[in-house]
JSON list of C-alpha atoms in Angstrom, two decimals:
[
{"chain": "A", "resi": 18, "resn": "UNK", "atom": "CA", "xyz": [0.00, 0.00, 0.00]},
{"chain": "A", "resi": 19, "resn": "UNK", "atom": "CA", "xyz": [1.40, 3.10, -0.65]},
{"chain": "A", "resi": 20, "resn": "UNK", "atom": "CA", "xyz": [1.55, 5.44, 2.38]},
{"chain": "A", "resi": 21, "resn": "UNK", "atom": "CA", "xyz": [3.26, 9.10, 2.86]},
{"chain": "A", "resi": 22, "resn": "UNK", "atom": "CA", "xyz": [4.23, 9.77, 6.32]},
{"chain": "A", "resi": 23, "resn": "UNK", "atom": "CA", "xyz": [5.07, 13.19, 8.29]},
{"chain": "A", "resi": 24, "resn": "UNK", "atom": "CA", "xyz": [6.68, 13.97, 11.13]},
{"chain": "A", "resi": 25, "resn": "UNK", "atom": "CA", "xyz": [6.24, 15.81, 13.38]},
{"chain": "A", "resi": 26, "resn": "UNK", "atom": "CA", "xyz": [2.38, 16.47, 13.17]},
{"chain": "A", "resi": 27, "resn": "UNK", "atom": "CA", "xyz": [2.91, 19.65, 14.96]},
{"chain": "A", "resi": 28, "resn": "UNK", "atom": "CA", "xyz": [5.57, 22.53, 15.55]},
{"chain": "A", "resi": 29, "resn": "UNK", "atom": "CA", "xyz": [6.24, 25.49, 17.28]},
{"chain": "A", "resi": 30, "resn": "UNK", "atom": "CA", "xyz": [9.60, 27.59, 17.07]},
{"chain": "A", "resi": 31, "resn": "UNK", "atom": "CA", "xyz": [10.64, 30.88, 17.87]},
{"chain": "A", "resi": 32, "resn": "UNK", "atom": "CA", "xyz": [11.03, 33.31, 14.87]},
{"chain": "A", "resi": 33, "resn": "UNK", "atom": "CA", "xyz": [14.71, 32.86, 13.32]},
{"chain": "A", "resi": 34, "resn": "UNK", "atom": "CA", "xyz": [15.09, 29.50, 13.84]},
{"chain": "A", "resi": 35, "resn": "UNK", "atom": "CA", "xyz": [15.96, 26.51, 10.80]},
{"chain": "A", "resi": 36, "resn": "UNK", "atom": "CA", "xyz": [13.61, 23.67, 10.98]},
{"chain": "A", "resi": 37, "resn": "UNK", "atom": "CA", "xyz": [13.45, 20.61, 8.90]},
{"chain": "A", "resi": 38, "resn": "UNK", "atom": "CA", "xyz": [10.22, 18.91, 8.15]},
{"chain": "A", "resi": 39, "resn": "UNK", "atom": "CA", "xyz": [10.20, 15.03, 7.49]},
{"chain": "A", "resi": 40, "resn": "UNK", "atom": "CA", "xyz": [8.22, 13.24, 4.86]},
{"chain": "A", "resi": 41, "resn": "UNK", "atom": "CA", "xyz": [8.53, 9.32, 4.66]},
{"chain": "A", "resi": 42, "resn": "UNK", "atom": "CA", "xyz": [7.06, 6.63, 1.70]},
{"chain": "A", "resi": 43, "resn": "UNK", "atom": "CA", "xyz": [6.56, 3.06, 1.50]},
{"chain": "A", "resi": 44, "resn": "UNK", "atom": "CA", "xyz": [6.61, 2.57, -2.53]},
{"chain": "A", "resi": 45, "resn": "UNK", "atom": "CA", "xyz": [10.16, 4.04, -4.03]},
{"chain": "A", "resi": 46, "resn": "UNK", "atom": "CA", "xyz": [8.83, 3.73, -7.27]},
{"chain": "A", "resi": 47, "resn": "UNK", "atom": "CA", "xyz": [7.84, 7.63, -7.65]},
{"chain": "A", "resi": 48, "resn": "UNK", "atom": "CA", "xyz": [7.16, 9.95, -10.42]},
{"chain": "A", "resi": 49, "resn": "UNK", "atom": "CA", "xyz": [7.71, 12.98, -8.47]},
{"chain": "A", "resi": 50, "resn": "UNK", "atom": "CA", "xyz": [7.65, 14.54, -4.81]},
{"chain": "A", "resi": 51, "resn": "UNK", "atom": "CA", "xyz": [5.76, 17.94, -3.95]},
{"chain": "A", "resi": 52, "resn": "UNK", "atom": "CA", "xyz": [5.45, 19.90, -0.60]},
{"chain": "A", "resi": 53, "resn": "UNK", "atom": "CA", "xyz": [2.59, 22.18, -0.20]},
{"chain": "A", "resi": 54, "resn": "UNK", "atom": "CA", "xyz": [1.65, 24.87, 2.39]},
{"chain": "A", "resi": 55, "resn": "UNK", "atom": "CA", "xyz": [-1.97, 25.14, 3.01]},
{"chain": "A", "resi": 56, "resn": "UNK", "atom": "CA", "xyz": [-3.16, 28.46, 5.25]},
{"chain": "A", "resi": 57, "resn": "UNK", "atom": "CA", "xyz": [-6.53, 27.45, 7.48]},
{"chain": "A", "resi": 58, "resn": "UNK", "atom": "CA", "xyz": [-9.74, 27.78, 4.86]},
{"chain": "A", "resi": 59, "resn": "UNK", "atom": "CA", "xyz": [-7.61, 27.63, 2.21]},
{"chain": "A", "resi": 60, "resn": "UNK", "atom": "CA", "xyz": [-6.60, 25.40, -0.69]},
{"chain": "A", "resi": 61, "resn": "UNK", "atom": "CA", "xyz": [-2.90, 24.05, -1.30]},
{"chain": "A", "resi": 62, "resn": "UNK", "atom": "CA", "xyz": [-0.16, 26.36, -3.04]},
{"chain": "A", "resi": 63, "resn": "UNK", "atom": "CA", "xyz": [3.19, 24.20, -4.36]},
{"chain": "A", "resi": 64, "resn": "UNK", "atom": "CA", "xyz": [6.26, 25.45, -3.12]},
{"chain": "A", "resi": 65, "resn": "UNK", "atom": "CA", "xyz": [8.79, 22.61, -4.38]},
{"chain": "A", "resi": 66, "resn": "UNK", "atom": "CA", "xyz": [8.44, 19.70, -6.83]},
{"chain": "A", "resi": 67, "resn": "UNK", "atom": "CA", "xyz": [11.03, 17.49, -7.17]},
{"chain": "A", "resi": 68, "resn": "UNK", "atom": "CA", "xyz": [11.26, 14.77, -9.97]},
{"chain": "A", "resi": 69, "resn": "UNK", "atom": "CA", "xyz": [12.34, 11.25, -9.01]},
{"chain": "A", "resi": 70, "resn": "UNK", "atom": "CA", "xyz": [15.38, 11.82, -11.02]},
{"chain": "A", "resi": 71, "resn": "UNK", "atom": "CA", "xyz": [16.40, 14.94, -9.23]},
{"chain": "A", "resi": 72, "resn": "UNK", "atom": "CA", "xyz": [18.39, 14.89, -5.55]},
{"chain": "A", "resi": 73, "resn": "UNK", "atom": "CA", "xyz": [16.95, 18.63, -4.62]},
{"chain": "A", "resi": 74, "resn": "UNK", "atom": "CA", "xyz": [15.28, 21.85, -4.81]},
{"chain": "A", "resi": 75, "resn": "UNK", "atom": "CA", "xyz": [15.65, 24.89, -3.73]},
{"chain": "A", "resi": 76, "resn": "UNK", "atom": "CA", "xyz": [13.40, 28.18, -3.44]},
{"chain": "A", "resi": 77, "resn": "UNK", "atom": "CA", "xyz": [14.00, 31.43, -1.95]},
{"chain": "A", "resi": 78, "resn": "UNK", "atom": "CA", "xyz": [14.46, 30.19, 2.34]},
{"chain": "A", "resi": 79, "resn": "UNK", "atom": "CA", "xyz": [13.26, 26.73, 1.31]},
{"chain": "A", "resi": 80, "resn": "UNK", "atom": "CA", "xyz": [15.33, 23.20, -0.07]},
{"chain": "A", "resi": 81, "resn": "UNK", "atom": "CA", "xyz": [13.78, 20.33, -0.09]},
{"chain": "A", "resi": 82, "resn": "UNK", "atom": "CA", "xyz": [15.69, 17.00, -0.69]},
{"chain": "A", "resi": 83, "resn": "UNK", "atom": "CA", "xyz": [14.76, 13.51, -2.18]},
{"chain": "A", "resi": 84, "resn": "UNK", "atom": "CA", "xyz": [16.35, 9.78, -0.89]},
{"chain": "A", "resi": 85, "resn": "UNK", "atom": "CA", "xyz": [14.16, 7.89, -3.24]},
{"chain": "A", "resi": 86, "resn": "UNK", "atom": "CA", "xyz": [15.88, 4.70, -2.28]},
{"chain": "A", "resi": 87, "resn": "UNK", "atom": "CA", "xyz": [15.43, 5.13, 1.33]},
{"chain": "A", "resi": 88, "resn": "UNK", "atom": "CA", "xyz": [12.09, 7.01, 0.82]},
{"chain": "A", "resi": 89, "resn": "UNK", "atom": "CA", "xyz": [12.80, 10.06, 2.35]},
{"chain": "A", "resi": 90, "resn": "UNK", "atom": "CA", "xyz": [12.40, 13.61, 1.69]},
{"chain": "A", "resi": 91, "resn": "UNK", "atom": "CA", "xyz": [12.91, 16.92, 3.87]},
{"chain": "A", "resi": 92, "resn": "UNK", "atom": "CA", "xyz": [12.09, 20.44, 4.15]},
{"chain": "A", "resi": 93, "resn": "UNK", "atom": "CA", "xyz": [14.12, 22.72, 5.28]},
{"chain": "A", "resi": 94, "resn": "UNK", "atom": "CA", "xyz": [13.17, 26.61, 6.10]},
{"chain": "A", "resi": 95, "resn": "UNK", "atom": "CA", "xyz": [15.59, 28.90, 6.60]},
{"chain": "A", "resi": 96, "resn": "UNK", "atom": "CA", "xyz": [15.23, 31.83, 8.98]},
{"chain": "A", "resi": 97, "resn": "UNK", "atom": "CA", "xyz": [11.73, 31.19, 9.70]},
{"chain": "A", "resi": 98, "resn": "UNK", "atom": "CA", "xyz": [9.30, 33.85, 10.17]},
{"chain": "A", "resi": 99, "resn": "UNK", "atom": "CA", "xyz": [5.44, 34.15, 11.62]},
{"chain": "A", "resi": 100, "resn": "UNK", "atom": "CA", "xyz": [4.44, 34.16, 7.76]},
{"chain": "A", "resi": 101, "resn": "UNK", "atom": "CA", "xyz": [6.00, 30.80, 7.46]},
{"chain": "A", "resi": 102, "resn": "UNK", "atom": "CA", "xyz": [3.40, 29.54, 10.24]},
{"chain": "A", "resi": 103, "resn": "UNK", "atom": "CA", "xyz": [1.02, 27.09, 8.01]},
{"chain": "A", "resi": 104, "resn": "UNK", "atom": "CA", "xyz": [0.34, 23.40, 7.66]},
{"chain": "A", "resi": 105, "resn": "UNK", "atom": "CA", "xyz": [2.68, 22.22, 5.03]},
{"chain": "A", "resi": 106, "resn": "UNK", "atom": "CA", "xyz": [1.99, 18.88, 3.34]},
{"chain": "A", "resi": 107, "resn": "UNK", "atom": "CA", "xyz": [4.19, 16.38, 1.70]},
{"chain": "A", "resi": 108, "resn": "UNK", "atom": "CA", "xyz": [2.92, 14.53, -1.44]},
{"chain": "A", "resi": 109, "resn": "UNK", "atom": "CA", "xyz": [4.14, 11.64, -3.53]},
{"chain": "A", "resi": 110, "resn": "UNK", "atom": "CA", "xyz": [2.88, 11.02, -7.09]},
{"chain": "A", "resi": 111, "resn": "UNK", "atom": "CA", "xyz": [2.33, 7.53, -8.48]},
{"chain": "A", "resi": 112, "resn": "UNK", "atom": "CA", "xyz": [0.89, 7.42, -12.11]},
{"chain": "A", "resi": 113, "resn": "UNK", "atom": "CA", "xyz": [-2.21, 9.42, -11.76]},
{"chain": "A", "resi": 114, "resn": "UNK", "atom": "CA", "xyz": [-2.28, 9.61, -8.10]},
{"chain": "A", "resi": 115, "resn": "UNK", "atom": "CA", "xyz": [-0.87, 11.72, -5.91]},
{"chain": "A", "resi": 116, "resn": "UNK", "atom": "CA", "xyz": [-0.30, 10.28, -2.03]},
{"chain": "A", "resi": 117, "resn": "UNK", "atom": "CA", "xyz": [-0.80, 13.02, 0.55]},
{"chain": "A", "resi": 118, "resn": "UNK", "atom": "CA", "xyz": [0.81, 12.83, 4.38]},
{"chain": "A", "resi": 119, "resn": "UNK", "atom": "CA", "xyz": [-1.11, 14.34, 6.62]},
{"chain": "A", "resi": 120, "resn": "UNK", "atom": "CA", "xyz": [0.74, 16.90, 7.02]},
{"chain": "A", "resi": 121, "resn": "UNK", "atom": "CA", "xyz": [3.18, 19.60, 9.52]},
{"chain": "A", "resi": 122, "resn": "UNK", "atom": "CA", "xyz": [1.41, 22.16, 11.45]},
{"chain": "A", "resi": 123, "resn": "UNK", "atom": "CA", "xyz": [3.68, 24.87, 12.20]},
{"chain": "A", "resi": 124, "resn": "UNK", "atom": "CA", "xyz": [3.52, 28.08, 14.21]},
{"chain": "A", "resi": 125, "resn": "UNK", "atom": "CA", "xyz": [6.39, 30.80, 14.22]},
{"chain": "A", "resi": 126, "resn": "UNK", "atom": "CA", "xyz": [6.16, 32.73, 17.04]},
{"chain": "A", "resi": 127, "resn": "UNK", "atom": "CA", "xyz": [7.30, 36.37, 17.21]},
{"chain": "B", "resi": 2, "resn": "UNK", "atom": "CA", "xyz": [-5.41, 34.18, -7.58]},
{"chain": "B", "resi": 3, "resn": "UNK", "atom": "CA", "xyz": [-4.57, 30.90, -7.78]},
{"chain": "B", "resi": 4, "resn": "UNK", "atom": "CA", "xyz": [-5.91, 29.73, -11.57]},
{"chain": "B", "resi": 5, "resn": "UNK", "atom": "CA", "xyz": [-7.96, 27.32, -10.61]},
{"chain": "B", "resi": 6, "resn": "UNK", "atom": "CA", "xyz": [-11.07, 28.69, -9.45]},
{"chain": "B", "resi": 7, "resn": "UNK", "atom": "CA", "xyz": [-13.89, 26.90, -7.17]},
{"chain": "B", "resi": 8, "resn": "UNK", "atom": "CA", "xyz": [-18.00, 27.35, -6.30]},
{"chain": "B", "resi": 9, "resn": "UNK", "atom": "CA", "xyz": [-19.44, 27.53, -4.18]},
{"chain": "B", "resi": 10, "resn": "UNK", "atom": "CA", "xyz": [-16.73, 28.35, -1.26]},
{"chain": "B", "resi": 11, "resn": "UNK", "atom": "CA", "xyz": [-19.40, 27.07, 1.31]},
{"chain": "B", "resi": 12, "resn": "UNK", "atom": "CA", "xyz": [-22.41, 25.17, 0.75]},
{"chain": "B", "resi": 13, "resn": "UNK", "atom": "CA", "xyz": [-24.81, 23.78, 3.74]},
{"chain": "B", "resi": 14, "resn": "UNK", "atom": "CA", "xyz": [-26.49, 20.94, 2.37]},
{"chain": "B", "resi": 15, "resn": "UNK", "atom": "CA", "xyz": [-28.93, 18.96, 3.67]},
{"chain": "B", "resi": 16, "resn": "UNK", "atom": "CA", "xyz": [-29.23, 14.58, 3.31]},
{"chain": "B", "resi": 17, "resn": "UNK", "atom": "CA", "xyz": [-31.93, 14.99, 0.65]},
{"chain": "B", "resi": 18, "resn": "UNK", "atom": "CA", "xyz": [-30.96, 17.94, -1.38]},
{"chain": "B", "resi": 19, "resn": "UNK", "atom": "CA", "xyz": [-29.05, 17.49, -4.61]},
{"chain": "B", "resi": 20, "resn": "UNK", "atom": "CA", "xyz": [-26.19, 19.99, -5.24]},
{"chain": "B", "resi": 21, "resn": "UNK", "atom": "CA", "xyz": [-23.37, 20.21, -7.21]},
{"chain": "B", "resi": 22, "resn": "UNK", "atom": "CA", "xyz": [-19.67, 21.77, -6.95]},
{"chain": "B", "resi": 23, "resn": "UNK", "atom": "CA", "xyz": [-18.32, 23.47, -9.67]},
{"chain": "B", "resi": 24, "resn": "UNK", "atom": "CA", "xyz": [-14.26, 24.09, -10.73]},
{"chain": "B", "resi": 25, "resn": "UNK", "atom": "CA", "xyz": [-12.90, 26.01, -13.89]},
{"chain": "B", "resi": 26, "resn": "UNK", "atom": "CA", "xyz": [-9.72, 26.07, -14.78]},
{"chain": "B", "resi": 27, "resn": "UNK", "atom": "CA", "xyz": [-7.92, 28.51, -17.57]},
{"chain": "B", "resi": 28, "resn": "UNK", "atom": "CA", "xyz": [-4.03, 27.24, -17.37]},
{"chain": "B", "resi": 29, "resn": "UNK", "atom": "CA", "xyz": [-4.35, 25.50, -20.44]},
{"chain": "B", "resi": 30, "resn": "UNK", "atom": "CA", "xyz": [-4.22, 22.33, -18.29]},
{"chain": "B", "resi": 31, "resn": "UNK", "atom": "CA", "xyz": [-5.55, 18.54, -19.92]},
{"chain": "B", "resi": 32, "resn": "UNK", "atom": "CA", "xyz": [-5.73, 16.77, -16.50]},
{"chain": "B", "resi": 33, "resn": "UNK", "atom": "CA", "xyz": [-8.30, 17.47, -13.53]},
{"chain": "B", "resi": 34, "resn": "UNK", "atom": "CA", "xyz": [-9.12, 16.25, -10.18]},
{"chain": "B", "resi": 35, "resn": "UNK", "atom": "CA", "xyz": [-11.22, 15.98, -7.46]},
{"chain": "B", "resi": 36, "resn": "UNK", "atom": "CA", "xyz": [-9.73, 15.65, -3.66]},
{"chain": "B", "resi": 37, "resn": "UNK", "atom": "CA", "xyz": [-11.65, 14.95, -0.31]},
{"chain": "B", "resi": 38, "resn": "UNK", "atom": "CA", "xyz": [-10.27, 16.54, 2.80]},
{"chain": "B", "resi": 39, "resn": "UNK", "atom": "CA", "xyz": [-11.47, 15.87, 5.83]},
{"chain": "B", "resi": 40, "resn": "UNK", "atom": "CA", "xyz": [-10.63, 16.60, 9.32]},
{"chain": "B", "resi": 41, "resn": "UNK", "atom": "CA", "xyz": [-7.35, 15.15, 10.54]},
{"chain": "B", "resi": 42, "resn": "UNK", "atom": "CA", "xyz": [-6.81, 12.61, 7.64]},
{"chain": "B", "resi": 43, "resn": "UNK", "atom": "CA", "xyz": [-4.94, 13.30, 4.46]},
{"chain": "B", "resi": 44, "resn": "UNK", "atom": "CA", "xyz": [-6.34, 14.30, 1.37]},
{"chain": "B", "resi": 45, "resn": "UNK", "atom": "CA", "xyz": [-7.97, 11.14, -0.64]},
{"chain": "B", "resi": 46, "resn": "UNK", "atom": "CA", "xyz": [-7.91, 11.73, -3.77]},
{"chain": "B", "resi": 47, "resn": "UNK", "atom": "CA", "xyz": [-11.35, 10.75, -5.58]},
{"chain": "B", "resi": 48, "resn": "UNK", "atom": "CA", "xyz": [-11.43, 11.23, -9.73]},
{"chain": "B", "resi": 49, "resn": "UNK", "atom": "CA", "xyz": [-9.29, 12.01, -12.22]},
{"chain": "B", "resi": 50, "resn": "UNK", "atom": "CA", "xyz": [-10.13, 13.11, -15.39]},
{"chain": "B", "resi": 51, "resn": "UNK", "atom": "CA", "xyz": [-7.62, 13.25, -18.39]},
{"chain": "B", "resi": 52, "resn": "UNK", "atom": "CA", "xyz": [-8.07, 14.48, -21.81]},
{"chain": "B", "resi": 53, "resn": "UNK", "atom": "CA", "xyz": [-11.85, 15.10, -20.71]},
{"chain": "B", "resi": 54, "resn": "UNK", "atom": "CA", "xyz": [-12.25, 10.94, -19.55]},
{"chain": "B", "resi": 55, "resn": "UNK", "atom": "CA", "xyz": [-12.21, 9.58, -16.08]},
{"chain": "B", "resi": 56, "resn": "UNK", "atom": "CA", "xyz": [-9.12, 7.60, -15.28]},
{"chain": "B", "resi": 57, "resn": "UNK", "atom": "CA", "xyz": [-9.58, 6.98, -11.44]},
{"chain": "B", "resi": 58, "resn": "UNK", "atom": "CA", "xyz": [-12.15, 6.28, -9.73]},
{"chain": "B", "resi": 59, "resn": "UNK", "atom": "CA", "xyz": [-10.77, 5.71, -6.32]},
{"chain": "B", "resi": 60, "resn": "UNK", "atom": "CA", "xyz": [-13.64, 3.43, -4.62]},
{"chain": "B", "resi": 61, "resn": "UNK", "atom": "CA", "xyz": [-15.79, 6.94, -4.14]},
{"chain": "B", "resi": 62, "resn": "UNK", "atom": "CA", "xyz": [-19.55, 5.90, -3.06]},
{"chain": "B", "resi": 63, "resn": "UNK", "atom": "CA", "xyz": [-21.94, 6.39, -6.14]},
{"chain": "B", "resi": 64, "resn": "UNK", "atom": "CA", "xyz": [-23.91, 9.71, -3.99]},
{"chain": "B", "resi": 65, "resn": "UNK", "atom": "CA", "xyz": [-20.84, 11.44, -5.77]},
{"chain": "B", "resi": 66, "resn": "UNK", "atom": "CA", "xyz": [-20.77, 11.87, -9.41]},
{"chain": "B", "resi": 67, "resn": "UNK", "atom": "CA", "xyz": [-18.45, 13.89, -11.73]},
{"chain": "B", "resi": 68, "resn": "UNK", "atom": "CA", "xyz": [-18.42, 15.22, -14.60]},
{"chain": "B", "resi": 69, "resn": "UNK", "atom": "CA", "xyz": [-16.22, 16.84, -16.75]},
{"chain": "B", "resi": 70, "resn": "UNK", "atom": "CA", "xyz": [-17.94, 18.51, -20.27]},
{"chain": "B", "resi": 71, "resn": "UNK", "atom": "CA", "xyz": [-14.47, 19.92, -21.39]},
{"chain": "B", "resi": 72, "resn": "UNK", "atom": "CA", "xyz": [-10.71, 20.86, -20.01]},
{"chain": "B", "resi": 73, "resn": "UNK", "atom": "CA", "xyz": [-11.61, 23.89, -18.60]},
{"chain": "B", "resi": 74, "resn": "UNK", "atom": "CA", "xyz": [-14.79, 22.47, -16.53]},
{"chain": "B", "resi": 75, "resn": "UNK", "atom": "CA", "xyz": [-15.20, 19.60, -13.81]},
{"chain": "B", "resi": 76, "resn": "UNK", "atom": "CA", "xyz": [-18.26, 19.31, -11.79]},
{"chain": "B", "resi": 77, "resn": "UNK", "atom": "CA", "xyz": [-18.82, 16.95, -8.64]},
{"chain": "B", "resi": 78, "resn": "UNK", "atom": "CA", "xyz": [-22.89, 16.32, -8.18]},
{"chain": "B", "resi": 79, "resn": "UNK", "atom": "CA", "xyz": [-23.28, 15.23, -4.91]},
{"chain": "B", "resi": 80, "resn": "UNK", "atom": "CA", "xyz": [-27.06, 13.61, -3.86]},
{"chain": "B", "resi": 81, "resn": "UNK", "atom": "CA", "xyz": [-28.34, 12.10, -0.68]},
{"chain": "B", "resi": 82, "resn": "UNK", "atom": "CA", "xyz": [-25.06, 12.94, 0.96]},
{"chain": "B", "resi": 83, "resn": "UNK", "atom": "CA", "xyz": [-24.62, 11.74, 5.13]},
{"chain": "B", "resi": 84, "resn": "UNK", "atom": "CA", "xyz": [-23.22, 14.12, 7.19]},
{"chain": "B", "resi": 85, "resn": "UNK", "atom": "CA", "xyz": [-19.73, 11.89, 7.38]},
{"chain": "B", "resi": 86, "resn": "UNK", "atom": "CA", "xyz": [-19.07, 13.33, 3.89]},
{"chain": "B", "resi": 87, "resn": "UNK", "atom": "CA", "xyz": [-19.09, 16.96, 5.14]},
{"chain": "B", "resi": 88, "resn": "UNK", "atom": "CA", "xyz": [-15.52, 17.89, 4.69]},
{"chain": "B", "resi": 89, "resn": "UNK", "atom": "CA", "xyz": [-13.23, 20.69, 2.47]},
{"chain": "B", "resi": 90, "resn": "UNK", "atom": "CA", "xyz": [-13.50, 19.65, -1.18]},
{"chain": "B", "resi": 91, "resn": "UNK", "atom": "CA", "xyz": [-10.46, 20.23, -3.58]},
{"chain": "B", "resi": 92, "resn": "UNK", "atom": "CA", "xyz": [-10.21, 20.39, -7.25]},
{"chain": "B", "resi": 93, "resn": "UNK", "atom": "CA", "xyz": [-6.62, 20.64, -8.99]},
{"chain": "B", "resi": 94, "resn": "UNK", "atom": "CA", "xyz": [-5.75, 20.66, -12.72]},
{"chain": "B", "resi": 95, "resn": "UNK", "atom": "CA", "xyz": [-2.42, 19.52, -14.45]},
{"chain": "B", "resi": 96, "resn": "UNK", "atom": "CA", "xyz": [-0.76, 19.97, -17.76]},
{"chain": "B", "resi": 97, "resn": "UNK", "atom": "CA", "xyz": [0.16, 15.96, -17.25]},
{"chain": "B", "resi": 98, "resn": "UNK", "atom": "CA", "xyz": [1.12, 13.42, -15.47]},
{"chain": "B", "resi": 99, "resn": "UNK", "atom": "CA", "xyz": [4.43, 14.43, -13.59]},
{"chain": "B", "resi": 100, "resn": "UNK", "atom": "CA", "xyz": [3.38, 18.51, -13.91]},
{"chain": "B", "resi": 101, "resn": "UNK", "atom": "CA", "xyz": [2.67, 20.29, -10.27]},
{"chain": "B", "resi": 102, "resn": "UNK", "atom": "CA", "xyz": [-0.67, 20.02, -9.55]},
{"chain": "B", "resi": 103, "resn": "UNK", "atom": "CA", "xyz": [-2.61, 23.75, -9.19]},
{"chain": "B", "resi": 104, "resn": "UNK", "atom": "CA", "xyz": [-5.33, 23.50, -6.94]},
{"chain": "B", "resi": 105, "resn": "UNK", "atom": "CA", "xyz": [-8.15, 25.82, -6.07]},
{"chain": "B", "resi": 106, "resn": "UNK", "atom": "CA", "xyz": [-9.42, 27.41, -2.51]},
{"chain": "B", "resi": 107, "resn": "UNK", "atom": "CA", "xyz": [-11.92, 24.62, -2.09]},
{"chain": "B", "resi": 108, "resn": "UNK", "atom": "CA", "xyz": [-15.53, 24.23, -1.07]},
{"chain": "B", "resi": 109, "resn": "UNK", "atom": "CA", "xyz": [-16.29, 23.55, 2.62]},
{"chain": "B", "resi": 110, "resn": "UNK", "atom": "CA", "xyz": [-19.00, 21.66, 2.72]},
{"chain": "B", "resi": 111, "resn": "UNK", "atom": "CA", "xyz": [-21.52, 21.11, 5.61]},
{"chain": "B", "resi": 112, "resn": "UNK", "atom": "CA", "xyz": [-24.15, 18.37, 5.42]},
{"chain": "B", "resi": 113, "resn": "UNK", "atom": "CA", "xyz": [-27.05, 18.42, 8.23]}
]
C-alpha cells in the first residue's frame, strides 16, 4: 500500500530558527515529490516539486531534498518567520495519483 | 489568484438535497481532479479526469458523481449525501502526469 508519512504532526519555534520537516514513503517507485503549504480555509499552493530523477530543490528560504531509495524527503526553512506559520503537506505522485501525508502544522512565534 | 477557481466556497447541504460543486480552470491544463479533505486525515484523492475521460475512480460511493464537459470544466454532483461526507473539497488541474498540480481554494462543505 502506498503510504506518505510526516513527522512531526505539529511545531512550534521561535522566529529565526531553521527547521526541517520530514516526509517518509513506502513505494520508491515515484514519479515525483511535492510539498505544499496550506493556510486554514484555504486550498494548497506548491512550493517545491522534485522529480524522481532529481536529488533537490531549492526556493528562496526553502530546499527540499529527495532519498528515493530510502524514501525520504525533507524540508528545510531557513530563517523562519510568523508568515511561514502554516500546515505544510508532503505529497508523492504515483501514475495518476498523488499520495498526501497528513501533514506539519507549524507556528512561528514572534 | 490561484488559476484554478472553485463554487461555491461554502455550501450547507442537507441529506436529501441534490447539489453540485463546480471548478474552472484557464491554465491550459488537460488533467483534472477531485480531492476529499477531511478533518485530521490526508487528502484522498477521488477522480481524475484526463483528456476530458475519467481515469480513477478511487472506490468513491456512487452519492458522488463527476463530470467533466471539457478541459476547462469539472463538476462533482453530490445527492443524498450523510453528514460523514461533510468535509473541504479540492479540485486541482495539471498539464500531465508528472506537472505540479494547481489546486483551487476549495468548497467547505456542511451536510445536516
Amino acid at each position: 500500500k502506498q503510504e506518505v508519512t510526516q513527522i512531526p504532526a505539529a511545531l512550534s519555534v521561535p522566529e529565526g530558527e531553521n527547521l526541517v520537516l520530514n516526509c517518509s514513503f513506502t513505494d520508491s517507485a515515484i514519479y515525483n515529490l511535492q510539498w505544499f503549504r496550506q493556510d486554514p480555509g484555504k486550498g494548497l499552493t506548491s512550493l517545491l516539486l522534485i522529480q524522481s530523477s532529481q536529488r533537490e530543490q531549492t526556493s528562496g528560504r526553502l530546499n527540499a531534498s529527495l532519498d528515493k531509495s530510502s524514501g525520504r524527503s525533507t524540508l528545510y526553512i531557513a530563517a523562519s518567520q510568523p508568515g511561514d506559520s502554516a500546515t505544510y503537506l508532503c505529497a508523492v505522485q504515483y501514475g495518476n495519483k498523488l499520495v498526501f501525508g497528513a501533514g506539519t502544522i507549524l507556528r512561528v512565534k514572534s | 489568484e490561484t488559476g484554478v477557481t472553485q463554487t461555491p466556497r461554502h455550501l450547507v447541504m442537507g441529506m436529501t438535497n441534490k447539489k453540485s460543486l463546480k471548478c474552472e480552470q484557464h491554465l491550459g491544463h488537460n488533467a483534472m481532479y477531485w480531492y476529499k479533505q477531511s478533518a485530521k486525515k490526508p487528502l484522498e484523492l477521488m477522480f481524475v479526469y484526463s483528456l476530458e475521460e475519467r481515469v480513477e475512480n478511487n472506490s468513491v460511493p456512487s452519492r458522488f458523481s463527476p463530470e467533466c464537459p471539457n478541459s476547462s470544466h469539472l463538476f462533482l454532483h453530490l445527492h443524498t449525501l450523510q453528514p460523514e461526507d461533510s468535509a473541504l473539497y479540492l479540485c486541482a488541474s495539471s498539464r500531465q502526469n508528472g506537472s505540479p498540480l494547481h489546486f483551487g481554494n476549495g468548497t467547505r462543505l456542511t451536510v445536516t
